[in-house]
JSON list of C-alpha atoms and ligand atoms in Angstrom, two decimals:
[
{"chain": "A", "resi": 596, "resn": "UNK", "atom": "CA", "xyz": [0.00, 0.00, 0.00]},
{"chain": "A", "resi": 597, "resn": "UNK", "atom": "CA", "xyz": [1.36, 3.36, -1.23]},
{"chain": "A", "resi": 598, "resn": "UNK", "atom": "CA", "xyz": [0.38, 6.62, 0.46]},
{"chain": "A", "resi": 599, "resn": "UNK", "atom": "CA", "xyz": [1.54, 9.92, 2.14]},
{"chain": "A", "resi": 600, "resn": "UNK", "atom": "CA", "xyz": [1.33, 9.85, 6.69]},
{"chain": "A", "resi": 601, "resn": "UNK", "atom": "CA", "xyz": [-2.32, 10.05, 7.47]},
{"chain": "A", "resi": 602, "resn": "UNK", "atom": "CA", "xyz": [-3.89, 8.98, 4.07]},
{"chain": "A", "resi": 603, "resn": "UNK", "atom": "CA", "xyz": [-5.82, 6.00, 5.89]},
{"chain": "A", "resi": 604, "resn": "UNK", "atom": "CA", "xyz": [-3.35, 3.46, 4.56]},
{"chain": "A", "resi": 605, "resn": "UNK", "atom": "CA", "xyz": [-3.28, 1.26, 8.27]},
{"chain": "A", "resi": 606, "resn": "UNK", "atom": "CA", "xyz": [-7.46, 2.14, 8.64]},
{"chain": "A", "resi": 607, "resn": "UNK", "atom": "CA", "xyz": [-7.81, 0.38, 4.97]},
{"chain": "A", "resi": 608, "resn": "UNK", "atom": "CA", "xyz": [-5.10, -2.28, 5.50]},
{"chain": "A", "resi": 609, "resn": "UNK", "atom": "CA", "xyz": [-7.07, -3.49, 8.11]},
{"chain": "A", "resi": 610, "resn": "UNK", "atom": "CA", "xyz": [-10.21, -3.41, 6.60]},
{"chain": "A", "resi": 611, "resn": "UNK", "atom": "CA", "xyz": [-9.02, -5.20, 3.62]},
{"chain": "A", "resi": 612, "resn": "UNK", "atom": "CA", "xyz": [-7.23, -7.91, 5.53]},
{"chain": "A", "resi": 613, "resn": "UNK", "atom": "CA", "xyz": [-10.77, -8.87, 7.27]},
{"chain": "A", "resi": 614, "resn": "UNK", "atom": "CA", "xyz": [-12.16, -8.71, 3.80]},
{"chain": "A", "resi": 615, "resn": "UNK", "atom": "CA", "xyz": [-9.80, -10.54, 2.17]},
{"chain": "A", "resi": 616, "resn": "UNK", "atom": "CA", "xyz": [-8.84, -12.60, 5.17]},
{"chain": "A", "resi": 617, "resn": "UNK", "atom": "CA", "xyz": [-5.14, -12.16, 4.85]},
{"chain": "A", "resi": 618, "resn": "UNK", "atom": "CA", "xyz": [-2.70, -10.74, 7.62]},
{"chain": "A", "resi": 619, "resn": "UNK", "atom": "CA", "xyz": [-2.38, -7.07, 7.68]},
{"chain": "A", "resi": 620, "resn": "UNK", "atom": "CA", "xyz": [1.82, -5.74, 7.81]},
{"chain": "A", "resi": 621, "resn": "UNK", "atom": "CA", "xyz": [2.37, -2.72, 9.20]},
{"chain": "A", "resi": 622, "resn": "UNK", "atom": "CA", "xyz": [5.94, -1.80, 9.13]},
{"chain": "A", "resi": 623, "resn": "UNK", "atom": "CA", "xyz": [5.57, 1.14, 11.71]},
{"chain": "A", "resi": 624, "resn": "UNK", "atom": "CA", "xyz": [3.83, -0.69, 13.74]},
{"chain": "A", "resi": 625, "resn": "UNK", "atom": "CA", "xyz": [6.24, -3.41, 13.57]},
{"chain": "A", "resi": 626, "resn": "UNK", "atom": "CA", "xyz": [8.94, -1.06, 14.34]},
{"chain": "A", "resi": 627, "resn": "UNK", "atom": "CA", "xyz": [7.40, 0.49, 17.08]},
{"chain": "A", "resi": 628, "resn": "UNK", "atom": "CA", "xyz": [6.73, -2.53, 18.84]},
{"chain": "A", "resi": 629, "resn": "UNK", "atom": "CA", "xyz": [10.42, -2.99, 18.68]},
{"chain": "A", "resi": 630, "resn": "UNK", "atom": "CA", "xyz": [11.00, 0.22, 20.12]},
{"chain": "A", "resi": 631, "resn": "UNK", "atom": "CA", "xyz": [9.03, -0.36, 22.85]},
{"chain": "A", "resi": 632, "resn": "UNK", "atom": "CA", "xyz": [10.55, -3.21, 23.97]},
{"chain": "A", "resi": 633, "resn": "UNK", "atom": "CA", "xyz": [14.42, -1.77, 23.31]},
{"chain": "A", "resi": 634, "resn": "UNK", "atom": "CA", "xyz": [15.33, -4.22, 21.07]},
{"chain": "A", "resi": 635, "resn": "UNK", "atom": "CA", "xyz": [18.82, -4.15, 18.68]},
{"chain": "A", "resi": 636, "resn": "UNK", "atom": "CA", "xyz": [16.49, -3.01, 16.01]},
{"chain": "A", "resi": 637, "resn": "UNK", "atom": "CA", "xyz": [14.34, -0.87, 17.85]},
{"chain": "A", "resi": 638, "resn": "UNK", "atom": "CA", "xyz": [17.40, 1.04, 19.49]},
{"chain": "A", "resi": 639, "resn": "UNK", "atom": "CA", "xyz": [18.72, 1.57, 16.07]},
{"chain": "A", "resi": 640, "resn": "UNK", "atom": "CA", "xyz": [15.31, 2.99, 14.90]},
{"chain": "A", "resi": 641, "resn": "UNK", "atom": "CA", "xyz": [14.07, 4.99, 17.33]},
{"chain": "A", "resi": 642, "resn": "UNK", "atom": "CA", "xyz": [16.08, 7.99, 16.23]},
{"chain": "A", "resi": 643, "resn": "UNK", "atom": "CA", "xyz": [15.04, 7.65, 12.71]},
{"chain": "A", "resi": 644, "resn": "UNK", "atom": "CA", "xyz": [11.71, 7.64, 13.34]},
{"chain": "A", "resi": 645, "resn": "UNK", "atom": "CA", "xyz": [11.28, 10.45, 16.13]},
{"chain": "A", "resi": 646, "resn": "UNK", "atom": "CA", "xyz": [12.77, 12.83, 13.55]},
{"chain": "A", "resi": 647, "resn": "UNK", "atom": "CA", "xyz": [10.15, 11.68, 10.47]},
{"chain": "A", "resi": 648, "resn": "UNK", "atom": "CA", "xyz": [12.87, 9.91, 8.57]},
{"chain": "A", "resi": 649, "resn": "UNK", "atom": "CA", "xyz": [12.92, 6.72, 7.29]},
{"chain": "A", "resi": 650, "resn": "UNK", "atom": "CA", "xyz": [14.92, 4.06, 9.16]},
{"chain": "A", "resi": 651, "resn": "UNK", "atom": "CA", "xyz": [17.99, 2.70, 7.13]},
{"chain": "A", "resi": 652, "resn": "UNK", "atom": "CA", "xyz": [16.81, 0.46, 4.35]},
{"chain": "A", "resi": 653, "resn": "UNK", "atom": "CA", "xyz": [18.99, -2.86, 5.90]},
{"chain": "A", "resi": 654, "resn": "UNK", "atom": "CA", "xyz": [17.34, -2.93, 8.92]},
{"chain": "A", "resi": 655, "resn": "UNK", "atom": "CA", "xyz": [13.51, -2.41, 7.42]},
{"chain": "A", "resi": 656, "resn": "UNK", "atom": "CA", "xyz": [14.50, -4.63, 4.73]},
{"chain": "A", "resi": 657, "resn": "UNK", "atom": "CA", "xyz": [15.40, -7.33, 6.67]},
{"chain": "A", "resi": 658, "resn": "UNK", "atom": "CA", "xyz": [12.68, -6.75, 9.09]},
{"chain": "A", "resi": 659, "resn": "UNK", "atom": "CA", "xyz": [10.03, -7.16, 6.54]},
{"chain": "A", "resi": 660, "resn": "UNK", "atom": "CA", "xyz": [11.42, -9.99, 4.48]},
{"chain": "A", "resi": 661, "resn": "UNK", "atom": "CA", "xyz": [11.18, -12.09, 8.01]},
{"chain": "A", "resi": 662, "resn": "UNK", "atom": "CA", "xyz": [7.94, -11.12, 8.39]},
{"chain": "A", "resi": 663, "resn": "UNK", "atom": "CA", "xyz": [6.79, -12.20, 4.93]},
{"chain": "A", "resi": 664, "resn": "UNK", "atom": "CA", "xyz": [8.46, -15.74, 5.65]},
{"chain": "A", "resi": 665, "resn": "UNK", "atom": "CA", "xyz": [5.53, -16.70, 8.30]},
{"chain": "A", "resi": 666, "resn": "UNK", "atom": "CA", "xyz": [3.57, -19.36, 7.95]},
{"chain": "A", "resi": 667, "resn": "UNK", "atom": "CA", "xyz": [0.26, -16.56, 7.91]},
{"chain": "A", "resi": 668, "resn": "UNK", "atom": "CA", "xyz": [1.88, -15.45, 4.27]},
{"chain": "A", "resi": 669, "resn": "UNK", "atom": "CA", "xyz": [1.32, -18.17, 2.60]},
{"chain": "A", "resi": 670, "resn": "UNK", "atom": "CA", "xyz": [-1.81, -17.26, 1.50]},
{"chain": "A", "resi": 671, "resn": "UNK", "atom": "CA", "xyz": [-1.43, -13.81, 0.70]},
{"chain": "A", "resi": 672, "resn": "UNK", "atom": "CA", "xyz": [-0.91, -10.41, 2.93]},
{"chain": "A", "resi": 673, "resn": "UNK", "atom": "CA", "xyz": [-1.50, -6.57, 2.96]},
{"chain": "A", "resi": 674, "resn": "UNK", "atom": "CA", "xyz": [1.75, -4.42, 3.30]},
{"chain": "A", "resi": 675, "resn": "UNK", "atom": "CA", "xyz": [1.18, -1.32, 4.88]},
{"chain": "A", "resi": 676, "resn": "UNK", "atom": "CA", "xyz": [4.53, 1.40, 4.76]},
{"chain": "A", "resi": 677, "resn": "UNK", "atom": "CA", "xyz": [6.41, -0.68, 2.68]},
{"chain": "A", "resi": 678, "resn": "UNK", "atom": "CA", "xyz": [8.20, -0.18, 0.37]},
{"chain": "A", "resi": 679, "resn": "UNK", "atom": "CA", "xyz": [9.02, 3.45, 1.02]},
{"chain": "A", "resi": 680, "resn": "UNK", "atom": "CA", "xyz": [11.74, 4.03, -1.43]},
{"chain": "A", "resi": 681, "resn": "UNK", "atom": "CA", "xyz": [13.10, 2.30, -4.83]},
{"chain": "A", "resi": 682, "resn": "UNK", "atom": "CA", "xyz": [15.37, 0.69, -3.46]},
{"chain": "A", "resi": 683, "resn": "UNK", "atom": "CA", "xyz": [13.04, -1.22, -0.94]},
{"chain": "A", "resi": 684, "resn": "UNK", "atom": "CA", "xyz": [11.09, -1.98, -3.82]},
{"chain": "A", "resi": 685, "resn": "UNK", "atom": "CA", "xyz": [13.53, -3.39, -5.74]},
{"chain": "A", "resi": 686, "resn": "UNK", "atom": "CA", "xyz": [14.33, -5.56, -2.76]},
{"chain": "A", "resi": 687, "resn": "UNK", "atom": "CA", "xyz": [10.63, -6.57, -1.88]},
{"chain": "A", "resi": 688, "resn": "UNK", "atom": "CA", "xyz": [10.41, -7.87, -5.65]},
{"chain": "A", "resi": 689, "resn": "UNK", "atom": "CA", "xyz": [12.73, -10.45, -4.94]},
{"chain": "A", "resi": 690, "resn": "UNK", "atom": "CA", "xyz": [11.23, -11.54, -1.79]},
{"chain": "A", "resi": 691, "resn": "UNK", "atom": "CA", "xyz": [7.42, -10.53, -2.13]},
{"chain": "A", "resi": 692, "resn": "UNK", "atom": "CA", "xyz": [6.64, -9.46, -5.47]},
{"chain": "A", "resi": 693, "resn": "UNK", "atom": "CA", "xyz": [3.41, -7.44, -5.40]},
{"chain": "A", "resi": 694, "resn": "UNK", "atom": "CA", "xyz": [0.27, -8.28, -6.84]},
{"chain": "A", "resi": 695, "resn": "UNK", "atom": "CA", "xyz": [-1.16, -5.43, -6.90]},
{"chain": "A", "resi": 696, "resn": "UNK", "atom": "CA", "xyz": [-0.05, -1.88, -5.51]},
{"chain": "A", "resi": 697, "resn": "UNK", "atom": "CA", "xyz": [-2.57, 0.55, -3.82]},
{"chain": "A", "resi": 698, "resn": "UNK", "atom": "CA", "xyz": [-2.29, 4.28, -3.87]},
{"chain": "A", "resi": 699, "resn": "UNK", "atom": "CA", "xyz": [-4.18, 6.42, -1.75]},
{"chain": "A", "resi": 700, "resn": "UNK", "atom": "CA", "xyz": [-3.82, 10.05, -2.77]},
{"chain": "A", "resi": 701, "resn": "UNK", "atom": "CA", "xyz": [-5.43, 12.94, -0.35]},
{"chain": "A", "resi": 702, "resn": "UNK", "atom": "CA", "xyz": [-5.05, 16.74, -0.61]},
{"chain": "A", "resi": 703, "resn": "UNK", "atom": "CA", "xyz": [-2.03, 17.90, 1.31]},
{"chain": "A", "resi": 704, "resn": "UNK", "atom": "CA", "xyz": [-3.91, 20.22, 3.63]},
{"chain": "A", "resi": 705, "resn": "UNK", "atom": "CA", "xyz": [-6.34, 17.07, 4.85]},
{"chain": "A", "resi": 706, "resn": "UNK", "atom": "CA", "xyz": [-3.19, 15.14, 5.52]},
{"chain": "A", "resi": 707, "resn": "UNK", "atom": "CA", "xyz": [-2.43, 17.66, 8.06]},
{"chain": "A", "resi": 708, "resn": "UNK", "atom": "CA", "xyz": [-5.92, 18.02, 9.96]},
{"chain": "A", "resi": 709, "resn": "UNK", "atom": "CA", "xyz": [-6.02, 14.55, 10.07]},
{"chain": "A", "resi": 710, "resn": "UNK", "atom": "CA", "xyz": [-2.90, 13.72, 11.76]},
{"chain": "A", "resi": 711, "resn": "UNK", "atom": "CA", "xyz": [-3.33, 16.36, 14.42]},
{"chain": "A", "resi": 712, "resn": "UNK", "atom": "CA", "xyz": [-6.16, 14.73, 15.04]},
{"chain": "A", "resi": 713, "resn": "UNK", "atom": "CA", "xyz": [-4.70, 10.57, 14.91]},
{"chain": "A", "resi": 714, "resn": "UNK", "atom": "CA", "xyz": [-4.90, 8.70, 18.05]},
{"chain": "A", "resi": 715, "resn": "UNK", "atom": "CA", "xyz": [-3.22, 5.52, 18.53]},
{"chain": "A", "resi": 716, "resn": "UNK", "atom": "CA", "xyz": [-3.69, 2.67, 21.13]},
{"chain": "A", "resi": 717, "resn": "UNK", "atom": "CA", "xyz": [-0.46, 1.91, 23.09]},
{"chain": "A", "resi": 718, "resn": "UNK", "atom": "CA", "xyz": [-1.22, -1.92, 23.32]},
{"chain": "A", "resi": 719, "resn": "UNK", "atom": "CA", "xyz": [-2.95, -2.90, 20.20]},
{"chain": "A", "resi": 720, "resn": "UNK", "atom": "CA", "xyz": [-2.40, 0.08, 17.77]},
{"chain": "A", "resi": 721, "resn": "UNK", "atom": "CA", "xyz": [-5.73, 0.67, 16.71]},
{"chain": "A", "resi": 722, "resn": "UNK", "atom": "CA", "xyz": [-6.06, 3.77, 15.28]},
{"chain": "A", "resi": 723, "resn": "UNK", "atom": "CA", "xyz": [-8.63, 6.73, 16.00]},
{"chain": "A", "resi": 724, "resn": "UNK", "atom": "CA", "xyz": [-9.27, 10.71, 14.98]},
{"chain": "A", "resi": 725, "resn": "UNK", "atom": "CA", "xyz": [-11.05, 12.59, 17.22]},
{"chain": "A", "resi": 726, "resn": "UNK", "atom": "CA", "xyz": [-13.00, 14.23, 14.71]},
{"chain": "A", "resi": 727, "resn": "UNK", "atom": "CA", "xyz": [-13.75, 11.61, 12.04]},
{"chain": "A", "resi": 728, "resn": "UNK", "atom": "CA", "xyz": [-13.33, 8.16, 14.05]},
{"chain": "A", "resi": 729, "resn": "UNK", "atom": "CA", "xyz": [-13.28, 9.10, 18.10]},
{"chain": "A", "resi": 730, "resn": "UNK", "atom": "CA", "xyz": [-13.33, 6.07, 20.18]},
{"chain": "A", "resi": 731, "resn": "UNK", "atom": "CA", "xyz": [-16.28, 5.86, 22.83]},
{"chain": "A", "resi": 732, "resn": "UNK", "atom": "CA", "xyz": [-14.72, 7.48, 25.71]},
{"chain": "A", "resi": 733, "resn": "UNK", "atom": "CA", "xyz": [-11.68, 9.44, 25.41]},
{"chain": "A", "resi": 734, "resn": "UNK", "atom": "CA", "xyz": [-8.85, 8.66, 26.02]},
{"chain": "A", "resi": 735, "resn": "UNK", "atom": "CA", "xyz": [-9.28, 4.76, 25.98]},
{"chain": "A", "resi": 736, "resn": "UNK", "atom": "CA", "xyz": [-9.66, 1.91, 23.33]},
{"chain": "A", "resi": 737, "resn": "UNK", "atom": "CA", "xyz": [-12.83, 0.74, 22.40]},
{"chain": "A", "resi": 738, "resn": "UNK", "atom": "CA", "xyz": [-10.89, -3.12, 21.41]},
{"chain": "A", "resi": 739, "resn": "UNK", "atom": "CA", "xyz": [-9.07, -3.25, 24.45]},
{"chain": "A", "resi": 740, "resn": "UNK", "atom": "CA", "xyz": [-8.93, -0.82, 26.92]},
{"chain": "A", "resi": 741, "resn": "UNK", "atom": "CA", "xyz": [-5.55, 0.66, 26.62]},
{"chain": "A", "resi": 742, "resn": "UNK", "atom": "CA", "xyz": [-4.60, 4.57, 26.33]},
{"chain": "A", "resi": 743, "resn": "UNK", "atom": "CA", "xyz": [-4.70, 6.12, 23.31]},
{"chain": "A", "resi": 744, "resn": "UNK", "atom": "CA", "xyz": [-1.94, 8.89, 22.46]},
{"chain": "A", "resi": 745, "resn": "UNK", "atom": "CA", "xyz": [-0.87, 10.88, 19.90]},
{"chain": "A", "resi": 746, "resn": "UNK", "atom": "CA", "xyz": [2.06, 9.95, 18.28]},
{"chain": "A", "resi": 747, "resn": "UNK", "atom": "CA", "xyz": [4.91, 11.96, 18.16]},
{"chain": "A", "resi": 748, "resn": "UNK", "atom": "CA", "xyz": [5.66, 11.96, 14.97]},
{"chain": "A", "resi": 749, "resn": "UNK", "atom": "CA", "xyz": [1.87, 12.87, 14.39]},
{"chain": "A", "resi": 750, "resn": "UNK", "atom": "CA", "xyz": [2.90, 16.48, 15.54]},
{"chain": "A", "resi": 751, "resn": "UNK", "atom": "CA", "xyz": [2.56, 19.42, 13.32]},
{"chain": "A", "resi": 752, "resn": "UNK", "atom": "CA", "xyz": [6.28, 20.13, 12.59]},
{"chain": "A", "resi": 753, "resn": "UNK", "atom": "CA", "xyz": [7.14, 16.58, 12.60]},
{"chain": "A", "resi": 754, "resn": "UNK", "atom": "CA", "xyz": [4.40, 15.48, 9.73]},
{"chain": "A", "resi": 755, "resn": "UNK", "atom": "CA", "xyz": [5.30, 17.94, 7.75]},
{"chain": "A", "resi": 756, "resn": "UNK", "atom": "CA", "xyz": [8.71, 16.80, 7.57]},
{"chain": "A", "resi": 757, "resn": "UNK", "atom": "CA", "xyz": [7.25, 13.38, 6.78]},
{"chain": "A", "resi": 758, "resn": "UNK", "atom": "CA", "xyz": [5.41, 14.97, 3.84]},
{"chain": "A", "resi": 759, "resn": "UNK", "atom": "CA", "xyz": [8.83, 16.23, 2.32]},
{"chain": "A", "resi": 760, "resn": "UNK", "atom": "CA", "xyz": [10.24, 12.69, 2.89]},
{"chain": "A", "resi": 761, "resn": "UNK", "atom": "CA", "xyz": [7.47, 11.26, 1.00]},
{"chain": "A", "resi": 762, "resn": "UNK", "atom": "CA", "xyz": [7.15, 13.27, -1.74]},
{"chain": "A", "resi": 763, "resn": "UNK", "atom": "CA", "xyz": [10.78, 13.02, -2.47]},
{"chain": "A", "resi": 764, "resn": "UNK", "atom": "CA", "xyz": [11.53, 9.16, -1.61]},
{"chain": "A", "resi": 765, "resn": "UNK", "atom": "CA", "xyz": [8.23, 7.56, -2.12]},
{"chain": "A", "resi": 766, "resn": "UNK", "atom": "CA", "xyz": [6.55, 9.48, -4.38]},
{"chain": "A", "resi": 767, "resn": "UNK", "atom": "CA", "xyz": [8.87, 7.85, -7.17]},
{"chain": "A", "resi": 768, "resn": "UNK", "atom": "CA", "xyz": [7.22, 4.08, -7.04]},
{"chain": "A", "resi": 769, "resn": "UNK", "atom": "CA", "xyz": [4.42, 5.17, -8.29]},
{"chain": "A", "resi": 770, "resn": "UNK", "atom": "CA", "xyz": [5.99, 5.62, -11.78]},
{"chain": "A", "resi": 771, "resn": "UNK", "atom": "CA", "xyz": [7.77, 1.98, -10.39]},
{"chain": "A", "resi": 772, "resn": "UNK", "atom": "CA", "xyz": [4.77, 0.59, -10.27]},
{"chain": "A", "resi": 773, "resn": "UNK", "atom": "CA", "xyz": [2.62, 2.15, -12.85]},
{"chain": "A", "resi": 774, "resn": "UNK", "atom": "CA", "xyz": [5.23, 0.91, -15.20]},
{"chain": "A", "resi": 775, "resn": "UNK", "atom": "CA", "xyz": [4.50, -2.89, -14.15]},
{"chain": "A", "resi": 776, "resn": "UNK", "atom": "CA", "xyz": [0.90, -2.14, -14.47]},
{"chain": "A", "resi": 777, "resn": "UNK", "atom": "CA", "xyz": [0.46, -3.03, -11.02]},
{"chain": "A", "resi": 778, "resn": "UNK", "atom": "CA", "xyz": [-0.91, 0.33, -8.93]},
{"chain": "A", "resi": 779, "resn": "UNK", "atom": "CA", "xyz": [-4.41, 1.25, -8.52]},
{"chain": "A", "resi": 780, "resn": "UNK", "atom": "CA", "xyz": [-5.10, 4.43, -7.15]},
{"chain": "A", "resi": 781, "resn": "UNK", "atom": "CA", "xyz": [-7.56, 5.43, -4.98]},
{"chain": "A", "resi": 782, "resn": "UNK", "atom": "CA", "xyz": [-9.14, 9.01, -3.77]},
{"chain": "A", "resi": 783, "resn": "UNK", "atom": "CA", "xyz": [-8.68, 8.59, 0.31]},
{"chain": "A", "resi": 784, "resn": "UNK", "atom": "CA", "xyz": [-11.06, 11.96, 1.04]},
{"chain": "A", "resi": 785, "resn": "UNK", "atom": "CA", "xyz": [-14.39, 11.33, 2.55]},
{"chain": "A", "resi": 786, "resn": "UNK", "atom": "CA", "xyz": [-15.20, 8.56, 5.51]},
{"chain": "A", "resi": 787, "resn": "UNK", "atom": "CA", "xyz": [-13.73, 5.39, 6.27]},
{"chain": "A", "resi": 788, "resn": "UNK", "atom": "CA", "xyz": [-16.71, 3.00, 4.45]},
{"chain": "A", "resi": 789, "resn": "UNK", "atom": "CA", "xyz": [-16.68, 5.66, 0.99]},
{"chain": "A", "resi": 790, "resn": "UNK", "atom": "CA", "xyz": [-13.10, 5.34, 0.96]},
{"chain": "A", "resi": 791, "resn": "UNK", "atom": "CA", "xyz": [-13.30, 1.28, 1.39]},
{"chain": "A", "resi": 792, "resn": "UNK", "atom": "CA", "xyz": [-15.56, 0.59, -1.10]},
{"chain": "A", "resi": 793, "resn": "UNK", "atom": "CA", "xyz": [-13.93, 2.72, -3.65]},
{"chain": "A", "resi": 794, "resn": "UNK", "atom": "CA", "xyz": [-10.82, 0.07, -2.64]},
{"chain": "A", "resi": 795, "resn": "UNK", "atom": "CA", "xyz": [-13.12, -2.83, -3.50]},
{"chain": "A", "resi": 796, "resn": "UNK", "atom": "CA", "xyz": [-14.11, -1.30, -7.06]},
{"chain": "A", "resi": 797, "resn": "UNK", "atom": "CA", "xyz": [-10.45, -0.88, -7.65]},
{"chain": "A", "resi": 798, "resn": "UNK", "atom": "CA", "xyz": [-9.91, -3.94, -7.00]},
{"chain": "A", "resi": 799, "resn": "UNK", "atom": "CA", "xyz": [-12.00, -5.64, -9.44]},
{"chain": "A", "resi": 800, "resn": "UNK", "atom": "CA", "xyz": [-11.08, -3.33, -12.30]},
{"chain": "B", "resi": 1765, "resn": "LIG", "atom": "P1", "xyz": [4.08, 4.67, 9.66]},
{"chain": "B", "resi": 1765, "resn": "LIG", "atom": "O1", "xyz": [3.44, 4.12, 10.89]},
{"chain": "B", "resi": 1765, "resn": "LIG", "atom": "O2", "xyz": [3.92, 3.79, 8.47]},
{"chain": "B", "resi": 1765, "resn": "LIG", "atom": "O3", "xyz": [3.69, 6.09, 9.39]},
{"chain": "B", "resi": 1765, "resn": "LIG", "atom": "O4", "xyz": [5.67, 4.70, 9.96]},
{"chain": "B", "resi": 1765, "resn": "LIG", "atom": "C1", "xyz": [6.20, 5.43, 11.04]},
{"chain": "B", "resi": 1765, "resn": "LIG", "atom": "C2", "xyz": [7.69, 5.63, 10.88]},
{"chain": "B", "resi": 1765, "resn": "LIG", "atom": "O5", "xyz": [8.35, 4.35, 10.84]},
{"chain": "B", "resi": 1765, "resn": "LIG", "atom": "C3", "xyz": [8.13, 6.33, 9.60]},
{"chain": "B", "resi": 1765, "resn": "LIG", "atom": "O6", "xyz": [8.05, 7.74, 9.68]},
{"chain": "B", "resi": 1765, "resn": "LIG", "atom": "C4", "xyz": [9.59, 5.85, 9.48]},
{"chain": "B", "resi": 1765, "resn": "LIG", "atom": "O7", "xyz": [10.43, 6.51, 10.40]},
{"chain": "B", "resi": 1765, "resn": "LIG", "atom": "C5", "xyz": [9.46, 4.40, 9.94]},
{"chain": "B", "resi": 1765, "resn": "LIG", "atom": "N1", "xyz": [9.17, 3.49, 8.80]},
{"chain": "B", "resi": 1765, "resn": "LIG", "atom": "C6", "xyz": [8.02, 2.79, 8.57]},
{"chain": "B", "resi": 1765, "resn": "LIG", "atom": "N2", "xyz": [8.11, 2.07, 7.44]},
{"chain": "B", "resi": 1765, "resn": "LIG", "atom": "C7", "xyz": [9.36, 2.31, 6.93]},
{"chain": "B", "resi": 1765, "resn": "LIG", "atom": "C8", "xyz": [10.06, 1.87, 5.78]},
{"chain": "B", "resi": 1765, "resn": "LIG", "atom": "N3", "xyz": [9.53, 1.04, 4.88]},
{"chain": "B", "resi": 1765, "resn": "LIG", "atom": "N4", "xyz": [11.34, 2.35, 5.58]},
{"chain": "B", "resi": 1765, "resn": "LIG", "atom": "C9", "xyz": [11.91, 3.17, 6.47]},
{"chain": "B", "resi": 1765, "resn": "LIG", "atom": "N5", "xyz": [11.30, 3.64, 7.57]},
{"chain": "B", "resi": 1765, "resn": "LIG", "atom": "C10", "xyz": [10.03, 3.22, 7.81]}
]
């Protein structure tokens, strides 16, 4: 899945892996699992990732391409921040070649509002916005009961710097994967279920 911070690419990730019954990868949340329990690559990431950079390519590379080796791949998965740059996707064709590549483009202004907004659950990463999506009582999951936060590279001076890094390093695999004839894209305005079923058409075009 290809899209800028805060397009709704983890909100449609998961909805398409219960759809499609197929494990939903997310790299960042993958990573930040790691750095909340200090591990080797968690310690080198952390740095990375509070500034709104991408974490070196070995490490997420390596990282992902273990993932993809579980048994729950075999039948297919949803990738969800990866690949971020070319080479990552030169990489992921040798080890996961795509089927088919999702784009979600969204006006750079509603990019913005919407991560201001983003709350994420500590324990179980579900993701919230207090204006579009709020959970039931503030403050706390609806799934599980733990505290939701905002993420600090959700704030204003970081996501903009996350913008810049995508327009200049991801941005590109769209030509990558326009030239395979592999992306679909996708308008990501409007609500969650709008946004979904426009997926689904895609999909079967
Ligand atoms: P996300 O949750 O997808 O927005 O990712 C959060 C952060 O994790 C990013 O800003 C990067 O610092 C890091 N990250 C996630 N995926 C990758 C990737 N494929 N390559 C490098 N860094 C990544």
């Amino acid at each position: 899945m290809l899209g800028p911070p805060s397009s709704g690419k983890g909100t449609q990730a998961v909805r398409i892996s219960n759809h499609y019954k197929i494990p939903h990868i997310s790299i960042g949340d993958l990573l930040r699992d790691h750095v909340d329990r200090c591990t080797e690559y968690g310690k080198k990431a952390k740095s990375f990732m509070d500034n709104g950079q991408l974490v070196p390519d070995d490490l997420v590379v390596e990282m992902t391409k273990k993932r993809l080796a579980k048994n729950d791949c075999k039948k297919g998965w949803i990738l969800d921040g990866f690949p971020r740059n070319l080479t990552q996707a030169k990489k992921l064709d040798k080890f996961g070649k795509p089927d088919v590549v999702l784009n979600l483009f969204i006006e750079p202004t509603e990019l913005i509002a919407r991560s201001a907004g983003r709350r994420i659950c500590t324990k179980c990463h579900t993701v919230y916005n207090i204006s579009s999506n709020p959970s039931k009582n503030e403050d706390v999951c609806d799934q599980c009961g733990g505290e939701l936060i905002q993420r600090d590279d959700d704030k204003e001076e970081v996501i903009r710097h996350r913008l810049e890094v995508y327009e200049q390093e991801t941005q590109p695999l769209v030509k990558h994967y326009v030239k395979r004839n592999l992306l679909k894209s996708v308008y990501g305005g409007g609500g969650i279920d709008a946004v979904f079923q426009r997926v689904l058409d895609a999909f079967k075009h």
